[in-house]
Amino acid sequence: MNIDNQIKESALRLKYFKWIPVIHFMAAVVTSVGCYYVAVVNNGVSVYLPFLSEMGKDGVQRVIFIIGGVFVTNITTVMIVVKYLILRYFFCSEKYYWRLRNNWNCIIGLISTGFLTLVIAFPATSQASIHTGVAAIFLVTSLFYTCCDCFLNFHLIMNSDQGFWIVFITCLAEWVYLLLLVLYFLSFSFDFASFHITLQGIPRHVSQDAPCPEVSESVSEESGGKPKG
């Protein structure tokens, strides 16, 4: 048998793979709505908009959160790899810079899904520090992946191409997300304005568990300068 025919017969054509992103979206929506409904019915969260982590903290909603979250994470990983292969095909004749950017973007995307798995594994109620830390890294890496992917797409797609407006709307949504993120951090100014922020160095031989001098002085003034006990 000819080697070309062997390659054609051994290739697995994923005819309906285009529906994977749709399944990904539907799974994310169903998981979120399911966790929210169960949590509200069981008085686990307020009917108003709660944090995503609050909807999957314990009980039945925790089971839904884990199953749906792992399913969405696996589909996301597959989509990132397939998108990498598609861009790799287009960048075969491009400079090495673009192929390198595509490689690193795929790695960043896979790192993001890895931290998403940790977000699901460590609930916010019992492992708050770990959950918050990995969630922050997941958000940063996923946002960075989105920005880089849009940058690579814009290098390939021109105004006359069929998918230009789809990519344009995606990039516009990315910029809106970035703007909202910047505005969120801008709101920190209201908190910072209520405090006098100072920087203090502590010698190594001094215990870091020692009481703050300012707090000790205020307590002494309130107690009339007399020690308690």
JSON list of C-alpha atoms in Angstrom, two decimals:
[
{"chain": "A", "resi": 1, "resn": "MET", "atom": "CA", "xyz": [0.00, 0.00, 0.00]},
{"chain": "A", "resi": 2, "resn": "ASN", "atom": "CA", "xyz": [1.20, 3.49, -0.82]},
{"chain": "A", "resi": 3, "resn": "ILE", "atom": "CA", "xyz": [2.51, 5.45, 2.16]},
{"chain": "A", "resi": 4, "resn": "ASP", "atom": "CA", "xyz": [0.21, 8.38, 1.29]},
{"chain": "A", "resi": 5, "resn": "ASN", "atom": "CA", "xyz": [-2.84, 6.11, 1.39]},
{"chain": "A", "resi": 6, "resn": "GLN", "atom": "CA", "xyz": [-1.72, 4.69, 4.73]},
{"chain": "A", "resi": 7, "resn": "ILE", "atom": "CA", "xyz": [-1.48, 8.18, 6.18]},
{"chain": "A", "resi": 8, "resn": "LYS", "atom": "CA", "xyz": [-4.94, 9.07, 4.89]},
{"chain": "A", "resi": 9, "resn": "GLU", "atom": "CA", "xyz": [-6.50, 5.89, 6.28]},
{"chain": "A", "resi": 10, "resn": "SER", "atom": "CA", "xyz": [-4.77, 6.18, 9.65]},
{"chain": "A", "resi": 11, "resn": "ALA", "atom": "CA", "xyz": [-5.85, 9.79, 10.13]},
{"chain": "A", "resi": 12, "resn": "LEU", "atom": "CA", "xyz": [-8.81, 10.26, 12.46]},
{"chain": "A", "resi": 13, "resn": "ARG", "atom": "CA", "xyz": [-11.11, 12.95, 11.19]},
{"chain": "A", "resi": 14, "resn": "LEU", "atom": "CA", "xyz": [-12.94, 14.74, 13.96]},
{"chain": "A", "resi": 15, "resn": "LYS", "atom": "CA", "xyz": [-15.96, 15.75, 11.92]},
{"chain": "A", "resi": 16, "resn": "TYR", "atom": "CA", "xyz": [-17.98, 17.31, 14.72]},
{"chain": "A", "resi": 17, "resn": "PHE", "atom": "CA", "xyz": [-15.09, 18.84, 16.63]},
{"chain": "A", "resi": 18, "resn": "LYS", "atom": "CA", "xyz": [-16.43, 22.32, 15.86]},
{"chain": "A", "resi": 19, "resn": "TRP", "atom": "CA", "xyz": [-19.15, 21.69, 18.46]},
{"chain": "A", "resi": 20, "resn": "ILE", "atom": "CA", "xyz": [-16.61, 21.29, 21.26]},
{"chain": "A", "resi": 21, "resn": "PRO", "atom": "CA", "xyz": [-16.55, 25.04, 22.08]},
{"chain": "A", "resi": 22, "resn": "VAL", "atom": "CA", "xyz": [-20.37, 25.03, 22.16]},
{"chain": "A", "resi": 23, "resn": "ILE", "atom": "CA", "xyz": [-20.35, 22.07, 24.56]},
{"chain": "A", "resi": 24, "resn": "HIS", "atom": "CA", "xyz": [-17.73, 23.89, 26.64]},
{"chain": "A", "resi": 25, "resn": "PHE", "atom": "CA", "xyz": [-19.96, 26.96, 26.91]},
{"chain": "A", "resi": 26, "resn": "MET", "atom": "CA", "xyz": [-23.09, 24.96, 27.72]},
{"chain": "A", "resi": 27, "resn": "ALA", "atom": "CA", "xyz": [-21.27, 22.90, 30.36]},
{"chain": "A", "resi": 28, "resn": "ALA", "atom": "CA", "xyz": [-19.98, 26.05, 32.05]},
{"chain": "A", "resi": 29, "resn": "VAL", "atom": "CA", "xyz": [-23.45, 27.64, 32.05]},
{"chain": "A", "resi": 30, "resn": "VAL", "atom": "CA", "xyz": [-25.20, 24.49, 33.30]},
{"chain": "A", "resi": 31, "resn": "THR", "atom": "CA", "xyz": [-22.62, 24.01, 36.07]},
{"chain": "A", "resi": 32, "resn": "SER", "atom": "CA", "xyz": [-22.89, 27.62, 37.22]},
{"chain": "A", "resi": 33, "resn": "VAL", "atom": "CA", "xyz": [-26.70, 27.70, 37.13]},
{"chain": "A", "resi": 34, "resn": "GLY", "atom": "CA", "xyz": [-26.95, 24.30, 38.82]},
{"chain": "A", "resi": 35, "resn": "CYS", "atom": "CA", "xyz": [-24.61, 25.26, 41.66]},
{"chain": "A", "resi": 36, "resn": "TYR", "atom": "CA", "xyz": [-26.39, 28.58, 42.10]},
{"chain": "A", "resi": 37, "resn": "TYR", "atom": "CA", "xyz": [-29.85, 27.00, 42.19]},
{"chain": "A", "resi": 38, "resn": "VAL", "atom": "CA", "xyz": [-28.91, 24.29, 44.69]},
{"chain": "A", "resi": 39, "resn": "ALA", "atom": "CA", "xyz": [-27.02, 26.76, 46.88]},
{"chain": "A", "resi": 40, "resn": "VAL", "atom": "CA", "xyz": [-29.95, 29.20, 46.97]},
{"chain": "A", "resi": 41, "resn": "VAL", "atom": "CA", "xyz": [-32.50, 26.45, 47.70]},
{"chain": "A", "resi": 42, "resn": "ASN", "atom": "CA", "xyz": [-30.35, 25.16, 50.57]},
{"chain": "A", "resi": 43, "resn": "ASN", "atom": "CA", "xyz": [-29.77, 28.71, 51.85]},
{"chain": "A", "resi": 44, "resn": "GLY", "atom": "CA", "xyz": [-26.07, 28.29, 51.19]},
{"chain": "A", "resi": 45, "resn": "VAL", "atom": "CA", "xyz": [-25.72, 31.69, 49.52]},
{"chain": "A", "resi": 46, "resn": "SER", "atom": "CA", "xyz": [-27.72, 34.85, 49.14]},
{"chain": "A", "resi": 47, "resn": "VAL", "atom": "CA", "xyz": [-30.09, 35.14, 46.19]},
{"chain": "A", "resi": 48, "resn": "TYR", "atom": "CA", "xyz": [-28.02, 38.11, 45.07]},
{"chain": "A", "resi": 49, "resn": "LEU", "atom": "CA", "xyz": [-24.91, 37.55, 42.95]},
{"chain": "A", "resi": 50, "resn": "PRO", "atom": "CA", "xyz": [-22.46, 35.46, 45.04]},
{"chain": "A", "resi": 51, "resn": "PHE", "atom": "CA", "xyz": [-18.87, 34.51, 44.35]},
{"chain": "A", "resi": 52, "resn": "LEU", "atom": "CA", "xyz": [-18.40, 31.43, 42.18]},
{"chain": "A", "resi": 53, "resn": "SER", "atom": "CA", "xyz": [-16.43, 29.78, 44.98]},
{"chain": "A", "resi": 54, "resn": "GLU", "atom": "CA", "xyz": [-19.34, 30.25, 47.39]},
{"chain": "A", "resi": 55, "resn": "MET", "atom": "CA", "xyz": [-21.66, 28.27, 45.13]},
{"chain": "A", "resi": 56, "resn": "GLY", "atom": "CA", "xyz": [-19.43, 25.19, 45.25]},
{"chain": "A", "resi": 57, "resn": "LYS", "atom": "CA", "xyz": [-18.29, 25.14, 48.85]},
{"chain": "A", "resi": 58, "resn": "ASP", "atom": "CA", "xyz": [-20.12, 22.09, 50.27]},
{"chain": "A", "resi": 59, "resn": "GLY", "atom": "CA", "xyz": [-23.04, 19.71, 49.89]},
{"chain": "A", "resi": 60, "resn": "VAL", "atom": "CA", "xyz": [-24.69, 18.85, 46.61]},
{"chain": "A", "resi": 61, "resn": "GLN", "atom": "CA", "xyz": [-23.47, 22.02, 44.94]},
{"chain": "A", "resi": 62, "resn": "ARG", "atom": "CA", "xyz": [-19.92, 20.95, 45.75]},
{"chain": "A", "resi": 63, "resn": "VAL", "atom": "CA", "xyz": [-20.45, 17.72, 43.79]},
{"chain": "A", "resi": 64, "resn": "ILE", "atom": "CA", "xyz": [-21.90, 19.64, 40.84]},
{"chain": "A", "resi": 65, "resn": "PHE", "atom": "CA", "xyz": [-19.06, 22.14, 41.03]},
{"chain": "A", "resi": 66, "resn": "ILE", "atom": "CA", "xyz": [-16.38, 19.41, 40.93]},
{"chain": "A", "resi": 67, "resn": "ILE", "atom": "CA", "xyz": [-17.95, 17.33, 38.14]},
{"chain": "A", "resi": 68, "resn": "GLY", "atom": "CA", "xyz": [-18.78, 20.32, 35.96]},
{"chain": "A", "resi": 69, "resn": "GLY", "atom": "CA", "xyz": [-15.51, 22.08, 36.72]},
{"chain": "A", "resi": 70, "resn": "VAL", "atom": "CA", "xyz": [-13.34, 19.08, 35.86]},
{"chain": "A", "resi": 71, "resn": "PHE", "atom": "CA", "xyz": [-15.33, 18.50, 32.66]},
{"chain": "A", "resi": 72, "resn": "VAL", "atom": "CA", "xyz": [-14.94, 22.13, 31.59]},
{"chain": "A", "resi": 73, "resn": "THR", "atom": "CA", "xyz": [-11.24, 22.09, 32.48]},
{"chain": "A", "resi": 74, "resn": "ASN", "atom": "CA", "xyz": [-10.59, 19.01, 30.34]},
{"chain": "A", "resi": 75, "resn": "ILE", "atom": "CA", "xyz": [-12.44, 20.48, 27.37]},
{"chain": "A", "resi": 76, "resn": "THR", "atom": "CA", "xyz": [-10.52, 23.74, 27.78]},
{"chain": "A", "resi": 77, "resn": "THR", "atom": "CA", "xyz": [-7.23, 21.85, 27.71]},
{"chain": "A", "resi": 78, "resn": "VAL", "atom": "CA", "xyz": [-8.22, 20.06, 24.50]},
{"chain": "A", "resi": 79, "resn": "MET", "atom": "CA", "xyz": [-9.29, 23.32, 22.83]},
{"chain": "A", "resi": 80, "resn": "ILE", "atom": "CA", "xyz": [-6.02, 25.04, 23.76]},
{"chain": "A", "resi": 81, "resn": "VAL", "atom": "CA", "xyz": [-3.98, 22.22, 22.23]},
{"chain": "A", "resi": 82, "resn": "VAL", "atom": "CA", "xyz": [-6.09, 22.13, 19.05]},
{"chain": "A", "resi": 83, "resn": "LYS", "atom": "CA", "xyz": [-5.88, 25.91, 18.68]},
{"chain": "A", "resi": 84, "resn": "TYR", "atom": "CA", "xyz": [-2.11, 25.62, 19.06]},
{"chain": "A", "resi": 85, "resn": "LEU", "atom": "CA", "xyz": [-1.98, 23.06, 16.23]},
{"chain": "A", "resi": 86, "resn": "ILE", "atom": "CA", "xyz": [-4.11, 25.28, 13.98]},
{"chain": "A", "resi": 87, "resn": "LEU", "atom": "CA", "xyz": [-1.87, 28.30, 14.53]},
{"chain": "A", "resi": 88, "resn": "ARG", "atom": "CA", "xyz": [1.20, 26.12, 14.12]},
{"chain": "A", "resi": 89, "resn": "TYR", "atom": "CA", "xyz": [-0.04, 25.18, 10.65]},
{"chain": "A", "resi": 90, "resn": "PHE", "atom": "CA", "xyz": [-0.35, 28.84, 9.65]},
{"chain": "A", "resi": 91, "resn": "PHE", "atom": "CA", "xyz": [2.99, 29.80, 11.19]},
{"chain": "A", "resi": 92, "resn": "CYS", "atom": "CA", "xyz": [4.98, 27.14, 9.32]},
{"chain": "A", "resi": 93, "resn": "SER", "atom": "CA", "xyz": [6.16, 29.69, 6.75]},
{"chain": "A", "resi": 94, "resn": "GLU", "atom": "CA", "xyz": [6.39, 32.56, 9.24]},
{"chain": "A", "resi": 95, "resn": "LYS", "atom": "CA", "xyz": [9.37, 33.75, 11.23]},
{"chain": "A", "resi": 96, "resn": "TYR", "atom": "CA", "xyz": [10.57, 31.75, 14.20]},
{"chain": "A", "resi": 97, "resn": "TYR", "atom": "CA", "xyz": [9.29, 34.55, 16.48]},
{"chain": "A", "resi": 98, "resn": "TRP", "atom": "CA", "xyz": [5.67, 33.71, 15.73]},
{"chain": "A", "resi": 99, "resn": "ARG", "atom": "CA", "xyz": [6.14, 29.98, 16.22]},
{"chain": "A", "resi": 100, "resn": "LEU", "atom": "CA", "xyz": [7.85, 30.67, 19.54]},
{"chain": "A", "resi": 101, "resn": "ARG", "atom": "CA", "xyz": [5.01, 32.94, 20.64]},
{"chain": "A", "resi": 102, "resn": "ASN", "atom": "CA", "xyz": [2.52, 30.24, 19.74]},
{"chain": "A", "resi": 103, "resn": "ASN", "atom": "CA", "xyz": [4.48, 27.64, 21.74]},
{"chain": "A", "resi": 104, "resn": "TRP", "atom": "CA", "xyz": [4.67, 29.81, 24.83]},
{"chain": "A", "resi": 105, "resn": "ASN", "atom": "CA", "xyz": [1.02, 30.79, 24.55]},
{"chain": "A", "resi": 106, "resn": "CYS", "atom": "CA", "xyz": [0.01, 27.11, 24.54]},
{"chain": "A", "resi": 107, "resn": "ILE", "atom": "CA", "xyz": [2.17, 26.49, 27.62]},
{"chain": "A", "resi": 108, "resn": "ILE", "atom": "CA", "xyz": [0.60, 29.46, 29.43]},
{"chain": "A", "resi": 109, "resn": "GLY", "atom": "CA", "xyz": [-2.87, 28.19, 28.55]},
{"chain": "A", "resi": 110, "resn": "LEU", "atom": "CA", "xyz": [-2.09, 24.72, 29.90]},
{"chain": "A", "resi": 111, "resn": "ILE", "atom": "CA", "xyz": [-0.65, 26.25, 33.08]},
{"chain": "A", "resi": 112, "resn": "SER", "atom": "CA", "xyz": [-3.89, 28.20, 33.44]},
{"chain": "A", "resi": 113, "resn": "THR", "atom": "CA", "xyz": [-6.01, 25.05, 33.21]},
{"chain": "A", "resi": 114, "resn": "GLY", "atom": "CA", "xyz": [-3.73, 23.37, 35.73]},
{"chain": "A", "resi": 115, "resn": "PHE", "atom": "CA", "xyz": [-4.35, 26.11, 38.26]},
{"chain": "A", "resi": 116, "resn": "LEU", "atom": "CA", "xyz": [-8.07, 25.93, 37.48]},
{"chain": "A", "resi": 117, "resn": "THR", "atom": "CA", "xyz": [-7.94, 22.30, 38.58]},
{"chain": "A", "resi": 118, "resn": "LEU", "atom": "CA", "xyz": [-6.38, 23.42, 41.86]},
{"chain": "A", "resi": 119, "resn": "VAL", "atom": "CA", "xyz": [-9.13, 26.03, 42.28]},
{"chain": "A", "resi": 120, "resn": "ILE", "atom": "CA", "xyz": [-11.69, 23.24, 42.03]},
{"chain": "A", "resi": 121, "resn": "ALA", "atom": "CA", "xyz": [-9.74, 20.91, 44.32]},
{"chain": "A", "resi": 122, "resn": "PHE", "atom": "CA", "xyz": [-9.30, 23.36, 47.21]},
{"chain": "A", "resi": 123, "resn": "PRO", "atom": "CA", "xyz": [-12.63, 24.89, 48.36]},
{"chain": "A", "resi": 124, "resn": "ALA", "atom": "CA", "xyz": [-12.71, 28.46, 49.59]},
{"chain": "A", "resi": 125, "resn": "THR", "atom": "CA", "xyz": [-14.30, 27.50, 52.91]},
{"chain": "A", "resi": 126, "resn": "SER", "atom": "CA", "xyz": [-11.68, 25.06, 54.21]},
{"chain": "A", "resi": 127, "resn": "GLN", "atom": "CA", "xyz": [-8.60, 26.05, 52.17]},
{"chain": "A", "resi": 128, "resn": "ALA", "atom": "CA", "xyz": [-9.09, 29.79, 51.75]},
{"chain": "A", "resi": 129, "resn": "SER", "atom": "CA", "xyz": [-5.42, 30.76, 51.36]},
{"chain": "A", "resi": 130, "resn": "ILE", "atom": "CA", "xyz": [-4.60, 28.11, 48.76]},
{"chain": "A", "resi": 131, "resn": "HIS", "atom": "CA", "xyz": [-7.87, 28.67, 46.91]},
{"chain": "A", "resi": 132, "resn": "THR", "atom": "CA", "xyz": [-7.37, 32.43, 46.71]},
{"chain": "A", "resi": 133, "resn": "GLY", "atom": "CA", "xyz": [-3.75, 32.13, 45.62]},
{"chain": "A", "resi": 134, "resn": "VAL", "atom": "CA", "xyz": [-4.31, 29.64, 42.81]},
{"chain": "A", "resi": 135, "resn": "ALA", "atom": "CA", "xyz": [-7.46, 31.49, 41.70]},
{"chain": "A", "resi": 136, "resn": "ALA", "atom": "CA", "xyz": [-5.45, 34.71, 41.31]},
{"chain": "A", "resi": 137, "resn": "ILE", "atom": "CA", "xyz": [-2.78, 32.91, 39.26]},
{"chain": "A", "resi": 138, "resn": "PHE", "atom": "CA", "xyz": [-5.49, 31.27, 37.13]},
{"chain": "A", "resi": 139, "resn": "LEU", "atom": "CA", "xyz": [-7.12, 34.61, 36.34]},
{"chain": "A", "resi": 140, "resn": "VAL", "atom": "CA", "xyz": [-3.81, 36.25, 35.41]},
{"chain": "A", "resi": 141, "resn": "THR", "atom": "CA", "xyz": [-2.60, 33.37, 33.22]},
{"chain": "A", "resi": 142, "resn": "SER", "atom": "CA", "xyz": [-5.97, 32.93, 31.51]},
{"chain": "A", "resi": 143, "resn": "LEU", "atom": "CA", "xyz": [-6.13, 36.65, 30.75]},
{"chain": "A", "resi": 144, "resn": "PHE", "atom": "CA", "xyz": [-2.56, 36.61, 29.43]},
{"chain": "A", "resi": 145, "resn": "TYR", "atom": "CA", "xyz": [-3.40, 33.62, 27.23]},
{"chain": "A", "resi": 146, "resn": "THR", "atom": "CA", "xyz": [-6.43, 35.42, 25.82]},
{"chain": "A", "resi": 147, "resn": "CYS", "atom": "CA", "xyz": [-4.41, 38.54, 25.01]},
{"chain": "A", "resi": 148, "resn": "CYS", "atom": "CA", "xyz": [-1.64, 36.56, 23.30]},
{"chain": "A", "resi": 149, "resn": "ASP", "atom": "CA", "xyz": [-4.13, 34.46, 21.33]},
{"chain": "A", "resi": 150, "resn": "CYS", "atom": "CA", "xyz": [-5.87, 37.57, 20.03]},
{"chain": "A", "resi": 151, "resn": "PHE", "atom": "CA", "xyz": [-2.47, 39.03, 19.11]},
{"chain": "A", "resi": 152, "resn": "LEU", "atom": "CA", "xyz": [-1.60, 35.91, 17.11]},
{"chain": "A", "resi": 153, "resn": "ASN", "atom": "CA", "xyz": [-5.00, 35.85, 15.41]},
{"chain": "A", "resi": 154, "resn": "PHE", "atom": "CA", "xyz": [-4.72, 39.47, 14.33]},
{"chain": "A", "resi": 155, "resn": "HIS", "atom": "CA", "xyz": [-1.41, 38.63, 12.68]},
{"chain": "A", "resi": 156, "resn": "LEU", "atom": "CA", "xyz": [-3.15, 36.06, 10.49]},
{"chain": "A", "resi": 157, "resn": "ILE", "atom": "CA", "xyz": [-6.61, 37.46, 9.77]},
{"chain": "A", "resi": 158, "resn": "MET", "atom": "CA", "xyz": [-7.24, 40.36, 7.41]},
{"chain": "A", "resi": 159, "resn": "ASN", "atom": "CA", "xyz": [-10.37, 42.48, 6.98]},
{"chain": "A", "resi": 160, "resn": "SER", "atom": "CA", "xyz": [-11.51, 40.52, 3.92]},
{"chain": "A", "resi": 161, "resn": "ASP", "atom": "CA", "xyz": [-11.37, 37.14, 5.65]},
{"chain": "A", "resi": 162, "resn": "GLN", "atom": "CA", "xyz": [-14.58, 35.40, 6.63]},
{"chain": "A", "resi": 163, "resn": "GLY", "atom": "CA", "xyz": [-13.81, 35.13, 10.34]},
{"chain": "A", "resi": 164, "resn": "PHE", "atom": "CA", "xyz": [-12.51, 38.65, 10.81]},
{"chain": "A", "resi": 165, "resn": "TRP", "atom": "CA", "xyz": [-15.54, 40.02, 12.64]},
{"chain": "A", "resi": 166, "resn": "ILE", "atom": "CA", "xyz": [-15.68, 37.02, 14.96]},
{"chain": "A", "resi": 167, "resn": "VAL", "atom": "CA", "xyz": [-12.09, 37.66, 15.97]},
{"chain": "A", "resi": 168, "resn": "PHE", "atom": "CA", "xyz": [-12.76, 41.40, 16.17]},
{"chain": "A", "resi": 169, "resn": "ILE", "atom": "CA", "xyz": [-15.68, 40.89, 18.56]},
{"chain": "A", "resi": 170, "resn": "THR", "atom": "CA", "xyz": [-13.57, 38.50, 20.63]},
{"chain": "A", "resi": 171, "resn": "CYS", "atom": "CA", "xyz": [-10.77, 41.03, 20.87]},
{"chain": "A", "resi": 172, "resn": "LEU", "atom": "CA", "xyz": [-13.26, 43.76, 21.75]},
{"chain": "A", "resi": 173, "resn": "ALA", "atom": "CA", "xyz": [-14.62, 41.59, 24.56]},
{"chain": "A", "resi": 174, "resn": "GLU", "atom": "CA", "xyz": [-11.06, 41.11, 25.77]},
{"chain": "A", "resi": 175, "resn": "TRP", "atom": "CA", "xyz": [-10.47, 44.86, 25.90]},
{"chain": "A", "resi": 176, "resn": "VAL", "atom": "CA", "xyz": [-13.75, 45.37, 27.75]},
{"chain": "A", "resi": 177, "resn": "TYR", "atom": "CA", "xyz": [-12.65, 42.75, 30.29]},
{"chain": "A", "resi": 178, "resn": "LEU", "atom": "CA", "xyz": [-9.29, 44.48, 30.67]},
{"chain": "A", "resi": 179, "resn": "LEU", "atom": "CA", "xyz": [-11.01, 47.83, 31.14]},
{"chain": "A", "resi": 180, "resn": "LEU", "atom": "CA", "xyz": [-13.30, 46.42, 33.82]},
{"chain": "A", "resi": 181, "resn": "LEU", "atom": "CA", "xyz": [-10.29, 44.84, 35.53]},
{"chain": "A", "resi": 182, "resn": "VAL", "atom": "CA", "xyz": [-8.46, 48.17, 35.55]},
{"chain": "A", "resi": 183, "resn": "LEU", "atom": "CA", "xyz": [-11.55, 49.95, 36.87]},
{"chain": "A", "resi": 184, "resn": "TYR", "atom": "CA", "xyz": [-11.83, 47.35, 39.62]},
{"chain": "A", "resi": 185, "resn": "PHE", "atom": "CA", "xyz": [-8.30, 48.06, 40.77]},
{"chain": "A", "resi": 186, "resn": "LEU", "atom": "CA", "xyz": [-9.08, 51.77, 40.50]},
{"chain": "A", "resi": 187, "resn": "SER", "atom": "CA", "xyz": [-11.74, 51.24, 43.17]},
{"chain": "A", "resi": 188, "resn": "PHE", "atom": "CA", "xyz": [-8.94, 50.31, 45.58]},
{"chain": "A", "resi": 189, "resn": "SER", "atom": "CA", "xyz": [-8.25, 54.04, 45.90]},
{"chain": "A", "resi": 190, "resn": "PHE", "atom": "CA", "xyz": [-11.31, 54.39, 48.17]},
{"chain": "A", "resi": 191, "resn": "ASP", "atom": "CA", "xyz": [-9.80, 51.84, 50.57]},
{"chain": "A", "resi": 192, "resn": "PHE", "atom": "CA", "xyz": [-6.31, 53.28, 50.38]},
{"chain": "A", "resi": 193, "resn": "ALA", "atom": "CA", "xyz": [-7.59, 56.80, 51.07]},
{"chain": "A", "resi": 194, "resn": "SER", "atom": "CA", "xyz": [-8.86, 55.70, 54.49]},
{"chain": "A", "resi": 195, "resn": "PHE", "atom": "CA", "xyz": [-5.43, 54.59, 55.74]},
{"chain": "A", "resi": 196, "resn": "HIS", "atom": "CA", "xyz": [-1.95, 55.97, 56.21]},
{"chain": "A", "resi": 197, "resn": "ILE", "atom": "CA", "xyz": [0.22, 53.39, 54.47]},
{"chain": "A", "resi": 198, "resn": "THR", "atom": "CA", "xyz": [3.70, 53.04, 56.00]},
{"chain": "A", "resi": 199, "resn": "LEU", "atom": "CA", "xyz": [6.67, 50.80, 55.31]},
{"chain": "A", "resi": 200, "resn": "GLN", "atom": "CA", "xyz": [8.60, 49.42, 58.26]},
{"chain": "A", "resi": 201, "resn": "GLY", "atom": "CA", "xyz": [11.68, 47.22, 58.39]},
{"chain": "A", "resi": 202, "resn": "ILE", "atom": "CA", "xyz": [12.00, 44.70, 61.24]},
{"chain": "A", "resi": 203, "resn": "PRO", "atom": "CA", "xyz": [15.42, 43.34, 62.32]},
{"chain": "A", "resi": 204, "resn": "ARG", "atom": "CA", "xyz": [15.87, 39.60, 62.05]},
{"chain": "A", "resi": 205, "resn": "HIS", "atom": "CA", "xyz": [16.47, 39.15, 65.78]},
{"chain": "A", "resi": 206, "resn": "VAL", "atom": "CA", "xyz": [13.15, 40.84, 66.64]},
{"chain": "A", "resi": 207, "resn": "SER", "atom": "CA", "xyz": [10.11, 38.59, 66.78]},
{"chain": "A", "resi": 208, "resn": "GLN", "atom": "CA", "xyz": [7.58, 39.36, 64.08]},
{"chain": "A", "resi": 209, "resn": "ASP", "atom": "CA", "xyz": [4.83, 38.34, 66.50]},
{"chain": "A", "resi": 210, "resn": "ALA", "atom": "CA", "xyz": [5.59, 41.35, 68.70]},
{"chain": "A", "resi": 211, "resn": "PRO", "atom": "CA", "xyz": [2.68, 43.80, 69.03]},
{"chain": "A", "resi": 212, "resn": "CYS", "atom": "CA", "xyz": [2.63, 46.83, 66.78]},
{"chain": "A", "resi": 213, "resn": "PRO", "atom": "CA", "xyz": [4.08, 49.88, 68.61]},
{"chain": "A", "resi": 214, "resn": "GLU", "atom": "CA", "xyz": [1.25, 52.15, 67.49]},
{"chain": "A", "resi": 215, "resn": "VAL", "atom": "CA", "xyz": [-1.38, 49.71, 68.74]},
{"chain": "A", "resi": 216, "resn": "SER", "atom": "CA", "xyz": [0.45, 49.25, 72.07]},
{"chain": "A", "resi": 217, "resn": "GLU", "atom": "CA", "xyz": [0.57, 53.01, 72.64]},
{"chain": "A", "resi": 218, "resn": "SER", "atom": "CA", "xyz": [-3.13, 53.45, 71.89]},
{"chain": "A", "resi": 219, "resn": "VAL", "atom": "CA", "xyz": [-4.02, 50.61, 74.26]},
{"chain": "A", "resi": 220, "resn": "SER", "atom": "CA", "xyz": [-1.83, 52.09, 77.02]},
{"chain": "A", "resi": 221, "resn": "GLU", "atom": "CA", "xyz": [-3.50, 55.48, 76.64]},
{"chain": "A", "resi": 222, "resn": "GLU", "atom": "CA", "xyz": [-6.97, 53.94, 76.89]},
{"chain": "A", "resi": 223, "resn": "SER", "atom": "CA", "xyz": [-6.03, 51.98, 80.02]},
{"chain": "A", "resi": 224, "resn": "GLY", "atom": "CA", "xyz": [-4.47, 55.02, 81.69]},
{"chain": "A", "resi": 225, "resn": "GLY", "atom": "CA", "xyz": [-0.93, 53.78, 81.21]},
{"chain": "A", "resi": 226, "resn": "LYS", "atom": "CA", "xyz": [-1.49, 50.83, 83.56]},
{"chain": "A", "resi": 227, "resn": "PRO", "atom": "CA", "xyz": [-0.71, 47.32, 82.39]},
{"chain": "A", "resi": 228, "resn": "LYS", "atom": "CA", "xyz": [-3.53, 44.83, 82.29]},
{"chain": "A", "resi": 229, "resn": "GLY", "atom": "CA", "xyz": [-3.65, 41.76, 84.51]}
]
